[in-house]
Coordinates of C-alpha atoms in Angstrom, one line a residue:
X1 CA 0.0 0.0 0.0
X2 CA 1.2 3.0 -1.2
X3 CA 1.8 5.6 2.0
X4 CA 0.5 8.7 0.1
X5 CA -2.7 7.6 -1.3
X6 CA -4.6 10.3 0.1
X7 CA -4.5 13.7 -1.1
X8 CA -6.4 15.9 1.1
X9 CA 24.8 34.4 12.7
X10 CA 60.1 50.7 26.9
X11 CA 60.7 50.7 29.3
X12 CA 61.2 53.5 31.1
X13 CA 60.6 52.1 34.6
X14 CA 63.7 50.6 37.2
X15 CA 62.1 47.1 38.3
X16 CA 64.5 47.3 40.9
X17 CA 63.7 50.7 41.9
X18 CA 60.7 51.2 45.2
X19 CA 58.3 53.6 44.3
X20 CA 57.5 56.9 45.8
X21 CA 55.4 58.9 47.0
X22 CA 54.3 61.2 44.7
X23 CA 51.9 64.6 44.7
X24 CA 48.4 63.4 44.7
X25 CA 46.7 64.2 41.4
X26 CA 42.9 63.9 40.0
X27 CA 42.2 60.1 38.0
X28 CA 41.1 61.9 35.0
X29 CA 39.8 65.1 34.1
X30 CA 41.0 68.2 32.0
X31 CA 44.4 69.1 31.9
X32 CA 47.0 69.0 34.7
X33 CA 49.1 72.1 35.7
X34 CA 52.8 71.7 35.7
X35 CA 54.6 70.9 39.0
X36 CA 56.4 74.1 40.5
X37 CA 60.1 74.2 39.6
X38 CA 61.0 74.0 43.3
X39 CA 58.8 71.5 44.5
X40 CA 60.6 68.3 45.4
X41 CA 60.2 65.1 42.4
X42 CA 58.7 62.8 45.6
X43 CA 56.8 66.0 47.2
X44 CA 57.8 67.7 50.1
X45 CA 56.4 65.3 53.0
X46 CA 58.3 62.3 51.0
X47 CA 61.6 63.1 48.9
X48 CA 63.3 59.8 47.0
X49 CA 65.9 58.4 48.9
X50 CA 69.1 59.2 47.8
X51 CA 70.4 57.3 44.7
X52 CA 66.7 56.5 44.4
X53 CA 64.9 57.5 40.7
X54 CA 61.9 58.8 41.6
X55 CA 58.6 56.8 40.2
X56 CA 58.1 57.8 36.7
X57 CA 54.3 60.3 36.1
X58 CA 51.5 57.5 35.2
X59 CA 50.5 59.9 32.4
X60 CA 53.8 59.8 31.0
X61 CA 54.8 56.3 31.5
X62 CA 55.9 54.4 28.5
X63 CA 53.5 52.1 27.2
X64 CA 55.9 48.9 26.5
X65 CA 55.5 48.7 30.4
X66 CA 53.8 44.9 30.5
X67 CA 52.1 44.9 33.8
X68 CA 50.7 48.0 32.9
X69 CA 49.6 47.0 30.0
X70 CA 47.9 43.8 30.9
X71 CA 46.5 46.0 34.1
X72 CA 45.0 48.0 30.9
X73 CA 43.8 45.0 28.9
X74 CA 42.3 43.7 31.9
X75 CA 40.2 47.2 32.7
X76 CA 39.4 47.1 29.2
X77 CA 37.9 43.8 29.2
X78 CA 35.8 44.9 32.4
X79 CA 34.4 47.8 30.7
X80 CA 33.5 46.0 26.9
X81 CA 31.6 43.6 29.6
X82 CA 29.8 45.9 31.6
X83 CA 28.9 47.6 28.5
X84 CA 27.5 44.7 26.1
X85 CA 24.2 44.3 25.6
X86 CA 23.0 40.6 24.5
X87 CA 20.1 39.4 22.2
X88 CA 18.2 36.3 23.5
X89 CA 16.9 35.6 20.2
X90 CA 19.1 33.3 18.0
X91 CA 20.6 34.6 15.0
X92 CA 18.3 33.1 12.5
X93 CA 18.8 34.6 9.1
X94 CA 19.9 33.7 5.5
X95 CA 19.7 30.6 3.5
X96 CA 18.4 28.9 7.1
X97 CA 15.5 31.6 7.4
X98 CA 14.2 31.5 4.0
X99 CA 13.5 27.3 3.8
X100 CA 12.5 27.7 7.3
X101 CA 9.5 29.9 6.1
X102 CA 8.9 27.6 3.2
X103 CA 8.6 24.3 5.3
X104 CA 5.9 26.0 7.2
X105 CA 3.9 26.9 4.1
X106 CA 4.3 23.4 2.7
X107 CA 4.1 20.9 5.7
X108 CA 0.4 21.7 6.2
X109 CA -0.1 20.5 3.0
X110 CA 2.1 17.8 2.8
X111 CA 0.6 16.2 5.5
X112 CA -2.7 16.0 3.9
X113 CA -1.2 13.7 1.2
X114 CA 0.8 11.3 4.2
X115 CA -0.6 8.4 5.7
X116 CA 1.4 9.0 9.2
X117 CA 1.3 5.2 10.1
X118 CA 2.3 4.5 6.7
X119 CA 5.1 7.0 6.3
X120 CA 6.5 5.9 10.1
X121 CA 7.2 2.6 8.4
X122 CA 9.8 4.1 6.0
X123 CA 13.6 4.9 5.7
X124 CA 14.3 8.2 5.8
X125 CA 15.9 7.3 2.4
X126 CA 12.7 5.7 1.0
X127 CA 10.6 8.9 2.6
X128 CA 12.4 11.1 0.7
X129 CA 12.1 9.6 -2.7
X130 CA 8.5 9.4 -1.8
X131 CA 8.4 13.1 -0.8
X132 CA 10.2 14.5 -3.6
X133 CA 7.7 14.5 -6.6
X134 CA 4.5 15.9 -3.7
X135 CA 6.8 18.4 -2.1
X136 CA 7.3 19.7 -6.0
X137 CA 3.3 19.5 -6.7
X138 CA 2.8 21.6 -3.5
X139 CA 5.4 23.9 -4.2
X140 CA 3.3 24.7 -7.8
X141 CA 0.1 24.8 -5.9
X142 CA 1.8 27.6 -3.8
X143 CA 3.6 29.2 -6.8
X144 CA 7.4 28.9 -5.6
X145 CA 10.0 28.2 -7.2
X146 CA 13.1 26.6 -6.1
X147 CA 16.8 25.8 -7.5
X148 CA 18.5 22.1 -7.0
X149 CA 20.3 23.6 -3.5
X150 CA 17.4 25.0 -1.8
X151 CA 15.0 21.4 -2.9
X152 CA 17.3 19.2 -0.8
X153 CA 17.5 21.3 2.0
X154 CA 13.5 21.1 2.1
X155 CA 13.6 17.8 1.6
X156 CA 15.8 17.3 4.7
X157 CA 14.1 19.8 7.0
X158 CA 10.5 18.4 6.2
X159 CA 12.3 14.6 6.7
X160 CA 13.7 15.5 10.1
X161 CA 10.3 17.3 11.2
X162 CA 8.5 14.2 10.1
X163 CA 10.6 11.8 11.4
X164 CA 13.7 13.1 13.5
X165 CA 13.8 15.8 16.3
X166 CA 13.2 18.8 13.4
X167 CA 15.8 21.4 14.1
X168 CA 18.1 19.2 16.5
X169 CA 19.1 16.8 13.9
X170 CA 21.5 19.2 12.4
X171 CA 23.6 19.9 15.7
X172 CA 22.9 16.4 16.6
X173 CA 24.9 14.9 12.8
X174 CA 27.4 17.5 13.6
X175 CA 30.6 15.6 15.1
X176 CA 31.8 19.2 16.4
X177 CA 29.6 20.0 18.9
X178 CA 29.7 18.0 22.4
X179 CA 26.8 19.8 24.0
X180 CA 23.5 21.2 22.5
X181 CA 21.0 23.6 25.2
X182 CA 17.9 24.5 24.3
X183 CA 17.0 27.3 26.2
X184 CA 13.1 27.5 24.6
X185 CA 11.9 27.8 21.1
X186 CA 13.9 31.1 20.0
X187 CA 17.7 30.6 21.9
X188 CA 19.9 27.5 21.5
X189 CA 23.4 27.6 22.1
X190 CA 26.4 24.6 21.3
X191 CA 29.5 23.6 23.0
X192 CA 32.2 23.4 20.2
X193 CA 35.7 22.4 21.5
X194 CA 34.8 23.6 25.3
X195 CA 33.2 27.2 23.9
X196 CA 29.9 27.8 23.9
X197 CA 28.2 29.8 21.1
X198 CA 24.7 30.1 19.6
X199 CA 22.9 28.2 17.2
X200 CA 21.8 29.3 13.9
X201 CA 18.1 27.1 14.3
X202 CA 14.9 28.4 16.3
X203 CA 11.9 26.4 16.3
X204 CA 8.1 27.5 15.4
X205 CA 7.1 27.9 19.1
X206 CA 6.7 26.1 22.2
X207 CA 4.0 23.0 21.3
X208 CA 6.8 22.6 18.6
X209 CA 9.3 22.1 21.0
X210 CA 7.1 20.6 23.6
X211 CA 6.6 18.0 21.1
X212 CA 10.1 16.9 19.7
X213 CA 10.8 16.9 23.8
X214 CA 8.2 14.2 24.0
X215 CA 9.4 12.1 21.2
X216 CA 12.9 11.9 22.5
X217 CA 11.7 10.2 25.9
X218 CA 9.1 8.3 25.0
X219 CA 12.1 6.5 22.6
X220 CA 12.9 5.1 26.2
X221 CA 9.9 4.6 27.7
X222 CA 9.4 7.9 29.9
X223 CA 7.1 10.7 29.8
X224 CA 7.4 14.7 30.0
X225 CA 4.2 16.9 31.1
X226 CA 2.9 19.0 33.9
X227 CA 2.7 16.2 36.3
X228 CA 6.2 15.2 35.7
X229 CA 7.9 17.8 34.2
X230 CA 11.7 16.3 34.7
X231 CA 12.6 13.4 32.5
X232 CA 16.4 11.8 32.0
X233 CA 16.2 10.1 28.5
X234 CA 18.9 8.5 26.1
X235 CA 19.5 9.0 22.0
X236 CA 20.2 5.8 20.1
X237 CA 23.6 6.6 19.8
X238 CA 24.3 6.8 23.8
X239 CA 24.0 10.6 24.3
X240 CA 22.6 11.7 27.8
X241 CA 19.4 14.3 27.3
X242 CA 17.6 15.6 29.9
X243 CA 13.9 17.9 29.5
X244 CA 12.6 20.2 31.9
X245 CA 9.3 22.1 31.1
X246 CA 6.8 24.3 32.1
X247 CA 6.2 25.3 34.9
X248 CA 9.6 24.7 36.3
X249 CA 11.0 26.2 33.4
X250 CA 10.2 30.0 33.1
X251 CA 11.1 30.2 29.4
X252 CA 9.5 27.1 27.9
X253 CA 10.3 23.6 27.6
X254 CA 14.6 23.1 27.9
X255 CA 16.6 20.6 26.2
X256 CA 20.3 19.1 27.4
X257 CA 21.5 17.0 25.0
X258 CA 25.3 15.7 26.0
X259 CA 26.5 14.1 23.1
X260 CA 29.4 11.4 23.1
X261 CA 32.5 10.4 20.5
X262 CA 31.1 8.1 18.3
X263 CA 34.9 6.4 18.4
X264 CA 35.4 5.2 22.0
X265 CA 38.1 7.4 24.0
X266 CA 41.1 6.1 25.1
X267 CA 43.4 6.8 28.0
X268 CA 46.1 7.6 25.0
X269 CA 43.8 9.6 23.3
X270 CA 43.1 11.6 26.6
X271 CA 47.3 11.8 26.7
X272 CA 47.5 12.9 23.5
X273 CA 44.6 16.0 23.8
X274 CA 46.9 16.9 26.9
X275 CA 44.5 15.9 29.6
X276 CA 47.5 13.8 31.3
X277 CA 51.1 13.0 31.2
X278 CA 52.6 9.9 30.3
X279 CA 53.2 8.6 33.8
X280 CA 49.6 9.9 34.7
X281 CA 48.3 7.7 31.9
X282 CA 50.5 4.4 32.5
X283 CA 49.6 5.0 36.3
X284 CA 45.5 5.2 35.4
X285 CA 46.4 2.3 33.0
X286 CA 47.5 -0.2 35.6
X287 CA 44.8 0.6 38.4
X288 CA 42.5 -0.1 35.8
X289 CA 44.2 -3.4 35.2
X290 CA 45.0 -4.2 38.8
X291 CA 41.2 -4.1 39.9
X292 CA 41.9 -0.8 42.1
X293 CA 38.5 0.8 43.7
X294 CA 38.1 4.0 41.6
X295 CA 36.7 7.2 42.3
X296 CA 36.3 9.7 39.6
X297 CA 35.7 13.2 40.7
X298 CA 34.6 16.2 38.9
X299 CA 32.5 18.9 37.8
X300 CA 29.4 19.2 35.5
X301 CA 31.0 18.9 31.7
X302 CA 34.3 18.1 33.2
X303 CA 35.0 14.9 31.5
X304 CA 33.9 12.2 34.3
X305 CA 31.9 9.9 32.0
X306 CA 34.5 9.6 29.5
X307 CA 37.5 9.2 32.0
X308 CA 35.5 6.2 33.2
X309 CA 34.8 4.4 29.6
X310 CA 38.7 5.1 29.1
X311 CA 39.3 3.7 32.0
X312 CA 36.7 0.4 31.4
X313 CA 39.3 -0.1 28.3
X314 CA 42.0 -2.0 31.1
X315 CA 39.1 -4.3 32.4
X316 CA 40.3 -7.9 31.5
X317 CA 38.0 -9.6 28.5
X318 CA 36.9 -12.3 31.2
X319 CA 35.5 -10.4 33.5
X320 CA 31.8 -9.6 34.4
X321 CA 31.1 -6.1 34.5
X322 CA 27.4 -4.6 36.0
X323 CA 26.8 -1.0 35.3
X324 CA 24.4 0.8 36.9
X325 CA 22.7 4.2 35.9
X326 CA 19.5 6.3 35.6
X327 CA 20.5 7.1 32.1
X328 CA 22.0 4.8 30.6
X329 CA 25.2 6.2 28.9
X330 CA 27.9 4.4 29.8
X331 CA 29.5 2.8 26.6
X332 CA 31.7 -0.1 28.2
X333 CA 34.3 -1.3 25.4
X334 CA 34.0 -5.1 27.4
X335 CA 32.6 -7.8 25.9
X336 CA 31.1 -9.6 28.9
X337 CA 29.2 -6.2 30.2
X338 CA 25.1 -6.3 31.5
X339 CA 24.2 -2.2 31.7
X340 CA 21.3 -2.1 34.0
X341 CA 18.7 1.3 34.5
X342 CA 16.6 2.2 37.0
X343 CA 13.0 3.4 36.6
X344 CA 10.6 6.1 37.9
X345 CA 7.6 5.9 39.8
X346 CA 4.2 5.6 36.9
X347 CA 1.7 8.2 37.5
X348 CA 0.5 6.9 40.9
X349 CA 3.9 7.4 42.2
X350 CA 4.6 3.6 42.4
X351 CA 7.0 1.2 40.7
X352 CA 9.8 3.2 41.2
X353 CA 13.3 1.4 40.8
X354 CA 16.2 3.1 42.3
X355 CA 19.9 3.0 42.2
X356 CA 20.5 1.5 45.3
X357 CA 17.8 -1.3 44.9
X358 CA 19.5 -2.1 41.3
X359 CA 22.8 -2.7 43.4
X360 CA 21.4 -4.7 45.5
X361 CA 20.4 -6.6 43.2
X362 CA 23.6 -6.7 41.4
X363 CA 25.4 -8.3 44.2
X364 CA 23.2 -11.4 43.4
X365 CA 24.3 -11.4 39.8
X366 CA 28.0 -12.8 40.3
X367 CA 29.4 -9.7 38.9
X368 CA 33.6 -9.4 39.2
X369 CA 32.9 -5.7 39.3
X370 CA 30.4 -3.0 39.8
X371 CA 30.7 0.2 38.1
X372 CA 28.0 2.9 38.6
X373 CA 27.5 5.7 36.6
X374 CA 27.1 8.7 38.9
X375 CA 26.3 8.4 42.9
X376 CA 23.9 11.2 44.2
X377 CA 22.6 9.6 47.3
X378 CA 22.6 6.5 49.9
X379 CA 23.5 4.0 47.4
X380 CA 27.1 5.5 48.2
X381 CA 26.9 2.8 51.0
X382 CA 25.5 0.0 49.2
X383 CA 28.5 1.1 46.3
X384 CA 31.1 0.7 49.4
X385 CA 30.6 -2.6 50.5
X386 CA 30.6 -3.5 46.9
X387 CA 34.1 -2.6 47.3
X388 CA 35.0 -4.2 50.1
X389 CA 33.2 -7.4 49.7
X390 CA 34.8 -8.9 47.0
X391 CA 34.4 -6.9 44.0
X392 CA 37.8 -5.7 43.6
X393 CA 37.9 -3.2 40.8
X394 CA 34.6 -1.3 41.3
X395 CA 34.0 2.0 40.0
X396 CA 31.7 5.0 40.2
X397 CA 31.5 9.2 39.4
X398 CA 30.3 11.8 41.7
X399 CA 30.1 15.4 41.9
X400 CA 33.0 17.5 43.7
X401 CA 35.4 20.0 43.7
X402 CA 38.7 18.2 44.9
X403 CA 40.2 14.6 46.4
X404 CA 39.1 15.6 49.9
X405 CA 35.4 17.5 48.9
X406 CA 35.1 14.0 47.2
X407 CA 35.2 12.1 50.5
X408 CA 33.6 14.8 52.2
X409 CA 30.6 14.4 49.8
X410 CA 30.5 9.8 50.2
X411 CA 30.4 10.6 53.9
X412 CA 27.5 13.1 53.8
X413 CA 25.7 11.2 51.3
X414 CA 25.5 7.9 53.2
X415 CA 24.8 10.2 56.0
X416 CA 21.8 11.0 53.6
X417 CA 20.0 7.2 54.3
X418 CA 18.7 6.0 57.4
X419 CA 21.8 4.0 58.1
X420 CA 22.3 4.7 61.9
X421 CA 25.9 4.3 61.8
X422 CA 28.6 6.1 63.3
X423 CA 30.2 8.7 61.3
X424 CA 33.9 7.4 62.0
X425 CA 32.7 3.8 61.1
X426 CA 31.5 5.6 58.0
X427 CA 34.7 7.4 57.3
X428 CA 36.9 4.2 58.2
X429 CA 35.1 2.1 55.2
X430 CA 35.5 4.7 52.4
X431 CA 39.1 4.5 53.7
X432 CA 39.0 0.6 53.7
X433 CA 37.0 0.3 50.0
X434 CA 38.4 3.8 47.9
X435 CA 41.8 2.8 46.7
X436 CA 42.4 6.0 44.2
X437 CA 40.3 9.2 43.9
X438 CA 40.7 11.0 40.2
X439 CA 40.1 14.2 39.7
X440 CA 39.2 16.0 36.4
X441 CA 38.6 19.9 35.8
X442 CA 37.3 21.5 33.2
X443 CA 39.6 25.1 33.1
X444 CA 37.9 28.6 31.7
X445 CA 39.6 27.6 28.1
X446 CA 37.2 24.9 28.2
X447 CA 40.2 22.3 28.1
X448 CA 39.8 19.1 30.3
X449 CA 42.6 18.3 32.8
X450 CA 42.8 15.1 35.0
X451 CA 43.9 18.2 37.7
X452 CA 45.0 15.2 40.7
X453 CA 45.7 11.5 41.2
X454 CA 45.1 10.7 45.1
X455 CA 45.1 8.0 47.1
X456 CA 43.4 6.9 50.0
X457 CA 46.1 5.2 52.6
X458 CA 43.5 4.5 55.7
X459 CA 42.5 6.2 58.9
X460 CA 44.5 8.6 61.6
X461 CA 42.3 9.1 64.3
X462 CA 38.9 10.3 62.8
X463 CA 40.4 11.8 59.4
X464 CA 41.0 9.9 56.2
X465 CA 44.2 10.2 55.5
X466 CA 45.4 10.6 51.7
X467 CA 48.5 11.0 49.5
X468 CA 48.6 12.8 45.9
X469 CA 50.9 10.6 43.6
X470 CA 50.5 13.0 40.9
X471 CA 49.1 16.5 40.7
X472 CA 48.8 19.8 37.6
X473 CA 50.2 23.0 38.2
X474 CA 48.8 26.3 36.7
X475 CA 51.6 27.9 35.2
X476 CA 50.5 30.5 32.6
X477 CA 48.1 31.8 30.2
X478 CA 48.6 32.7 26.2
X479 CA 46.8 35.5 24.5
X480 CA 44.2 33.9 23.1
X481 CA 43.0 32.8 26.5
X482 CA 44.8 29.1 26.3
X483 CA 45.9 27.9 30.0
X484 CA 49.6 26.9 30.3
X485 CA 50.2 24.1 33.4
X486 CA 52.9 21.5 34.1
X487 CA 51.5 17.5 35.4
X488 CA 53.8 16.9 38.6
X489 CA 54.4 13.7 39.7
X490 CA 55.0 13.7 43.3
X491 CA 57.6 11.2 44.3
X492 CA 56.1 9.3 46.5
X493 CA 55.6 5.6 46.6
X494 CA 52.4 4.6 46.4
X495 CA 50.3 2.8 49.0
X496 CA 49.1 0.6 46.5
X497 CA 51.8 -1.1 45.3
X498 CA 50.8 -4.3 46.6
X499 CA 47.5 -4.4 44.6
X500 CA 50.1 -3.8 41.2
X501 CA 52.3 -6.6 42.6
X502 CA 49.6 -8.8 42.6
X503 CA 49.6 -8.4 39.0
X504 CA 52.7 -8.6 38.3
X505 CA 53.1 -4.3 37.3
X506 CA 54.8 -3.3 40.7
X507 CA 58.1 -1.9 38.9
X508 CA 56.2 -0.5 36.3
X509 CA 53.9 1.4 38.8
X510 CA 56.5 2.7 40.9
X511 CA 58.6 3.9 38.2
X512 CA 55.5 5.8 37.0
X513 CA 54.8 7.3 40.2
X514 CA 58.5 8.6 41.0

């Protein structure tokens, strides 16, 4: 059966000299009277030293002076802030504009001719040789006419409306952006390399937008609306999205899409993007291998998620891996590896399936190690004696700012639960189960840096006490805002040597670590 069978945008200045003190005179203003002949350079309350040059006139001073100049750039950079004015609306205009007006004259129509069941069943391929010859019998009902260029990109839009996510499916096929925010119908900005920068798309209004918001989670079986207007959903190819809409959001319905490398990172590929030193990298390499207890720290955006799939490369073949997450987007590069999801309540506010009931559960599974996707809550205690009960090698993410904020944050999580436990007996198992806590960064040049390697040696008295094997150093900045830093090793000999031994990459291990 046919699907469309219906038709209905220099240096003057000493450094070694001390200033002095000179007359006091107005920041700006008109011009300054001349200093009388027989008034002292320093003035009279404070006269240079002698064999002292006396601090050279800030009007006069030479501009090849680099502090002062950078002291200039600076205040200049201040004011062009202070100053700017900003337009929420996207820039929207061109080529883009012009089939954008088009596809709303024709897709009325169009839809008329389309049996929607019919069409769903179709390659987007197939759909567009169907479209082709109606879209060109609409387009003479509606007098336009269109060259080859401007055909094809209807064709695409009307395909991607029909059957995609409309205006997202252009960011989404590009491989340069990592992050896409839609901040309502009219503003969406992109993350290309670690800078953010609008969008060039805008959609009709908000039911539009409401609607592609919809058809994203309902892919995975969740629901967006006023009664539950917070949903964590999945693409096909991995990337995280979450929705938030009316009336939580004041601006209309909002879109994170968090898009992942469709060729699996490595910890040599992080090396080579200058996120780590060599050592750094053979040292993440062999806890990995050794079945160390992992911690990786972080920011929003600062790199956590993929630090961990790098890290699943080192997990032996033979192994049995359990992830666990709300979203699933953990891309494992193992071939014995069961991801598992937890579940929301259904509209009565039943059913619900939570992280630490999925671990748990896990424990029954015979897993050799447990790695979950992010900890928020109490399941940090149900994650720890993972760790310490036989599953070597476990794994997890959560939010902080630094190695000791990360066990700050496990302690006040499990602290979260009913667990009446004593906060020391709390603090002395994340010292017994955490073997290394990393910690990534993303920096204002929106570079990721693996900013400290730290591990946990045990208890001394009621403090966890830790040790950084390796650790980066801000150095610098360029002009063009790129940040210049050094990755320190330490020289100390790690605690965990015995856990490489085991494995036969003790030498190896220390030789990285000093």
């Amino acid at each position: 059966m046919s699907a469309f069978g219906r038709r209905n945008g220099p240096g003057g200045i000493n450094p070694g000299a001390r200033p002095s003190f000179g007359v006091a005179r107005p920041m700006k203003g008109g011009e300054r009277a001349a200093p009388a002949q027989t008034a002292p350079k320093g003035g009279e309350q404070f006269p240079p030293l002698p064999g002292q040059a006396a601090a050279p006139d800030p009007a006069t001073r030479p501009s090849g002076s680099s502090s002062n100049r950078n002291q200039d750039d600076a205040m200049s950079r201040l004011a062009e802030r202070a100053n700017n004015t900003h337009d929420n609306a996207s820039d929207f205009g061109g080529f883009e504009a012009s089939i954008h007006k088009i596809k709303e004259q024709v897709l009325p129509r169009l839809l008329e001719r389309v049996d929607p069941e019919a069409a769903a069943s179709l390659s987007k391929d197939e759909l567009s040789e169907e479209f082709r010859p109606i879209i060109m019998e609409v387009l003479a009902e509606l007098k336009v006419t269109l060259n080859r260029r401007e055909q094809f990109a209807l064709e695409k839009v009307l395909i991607d409306e029909l059957l995609g996510f409309g205006p997202l499916e252009e960011l989404l096929g590009d491989p340069d952006i990592s992050d896409i925010m839609v901040n309502g119908p009219q503003q969406t900005y992109v993350e290309k390399k670690g800078r953010l920068q609008l969008a060039p798309i805008q959609f009709r209004d908000e039911q539009h937008l409401f609607q592609i918001a919809q058809r994203i989670v309902n892919q995975v079986g969740r629901r967006v609306d006023q009664t539950t207007p917070l949903a964590d959903a999945r693409l096909k190819d991995g990337s995280r999205v979450n929705v938030i809409v009316p009336p939580l959001s004041l601006r209309g319905t909002a879109i994170s899409i968090r898009k992942f490398s469709e060729k699996p990172i490595t910890i040599d590929m992080l090396r080579d993007f200058g996120s780590m030193s060599d050592k750094m990298a053979t040292a993440l390499k062999i806890a990995g291998a050794c079945r160390m207890n992992v911690v990786i720290s972080g920011g929003t955006g600062s790199g956590k998620t993929t630090m961990l799939n790098a890290l699943s490369k080192m997990i032996d073949p033979g192994e049995r891996v359990l992830t666990i997450e709300d979203a699933a987007e953990l891309r494992l590069q193992q071939p014995h590896w069961l991801p598992l999801e937890t579940r929301p309540p259904n509209l009565e506010g039943q059913g619900a399936i939570t992280i630490g009931d999925l671990v748990k559960n896990a424990l029954r599974m015979r897993p050799d190690r447990i790695i979950l996707g992010e900890i928020r809550g109490a399941e940090c205690f149900d994650l720890l004696a993972a760790m310490n009960t036989g599953h070597d090698g476990s794994m997890c993410t959560l939010h902080a700012n630094s190695p000791r904020e990360c066990l700050g944050r496990m302690e006040n999580m499990i602290l979260m639960g009913d667990i009446k436990i004593p906060k020391e007996a709390i603090s002395r198992q994340i010292a017994e189960s955490v073997d290394l806590i990393v910690q990534v960064k993303r920096l204002r040049d929106g570079s990721r840096r693996t900013t400290n390697i730290t591990e946990v040696i045990g208890m001394e008295g009621d403090v966890i006490v830790t040790q950084e094997l390796f650790k980066f150093e801000y150095l610098d900045e360029t002009d063009d805002g790129k940040i210049l830093g050094e990755f320190r090793s330490q020289g100390l000999r790690p605690y965990t040597l015995e856990k490489a031994r085991q494995f036969g990459f003790d030498q190896a291990y220390l030789e990285a670590c000093l």
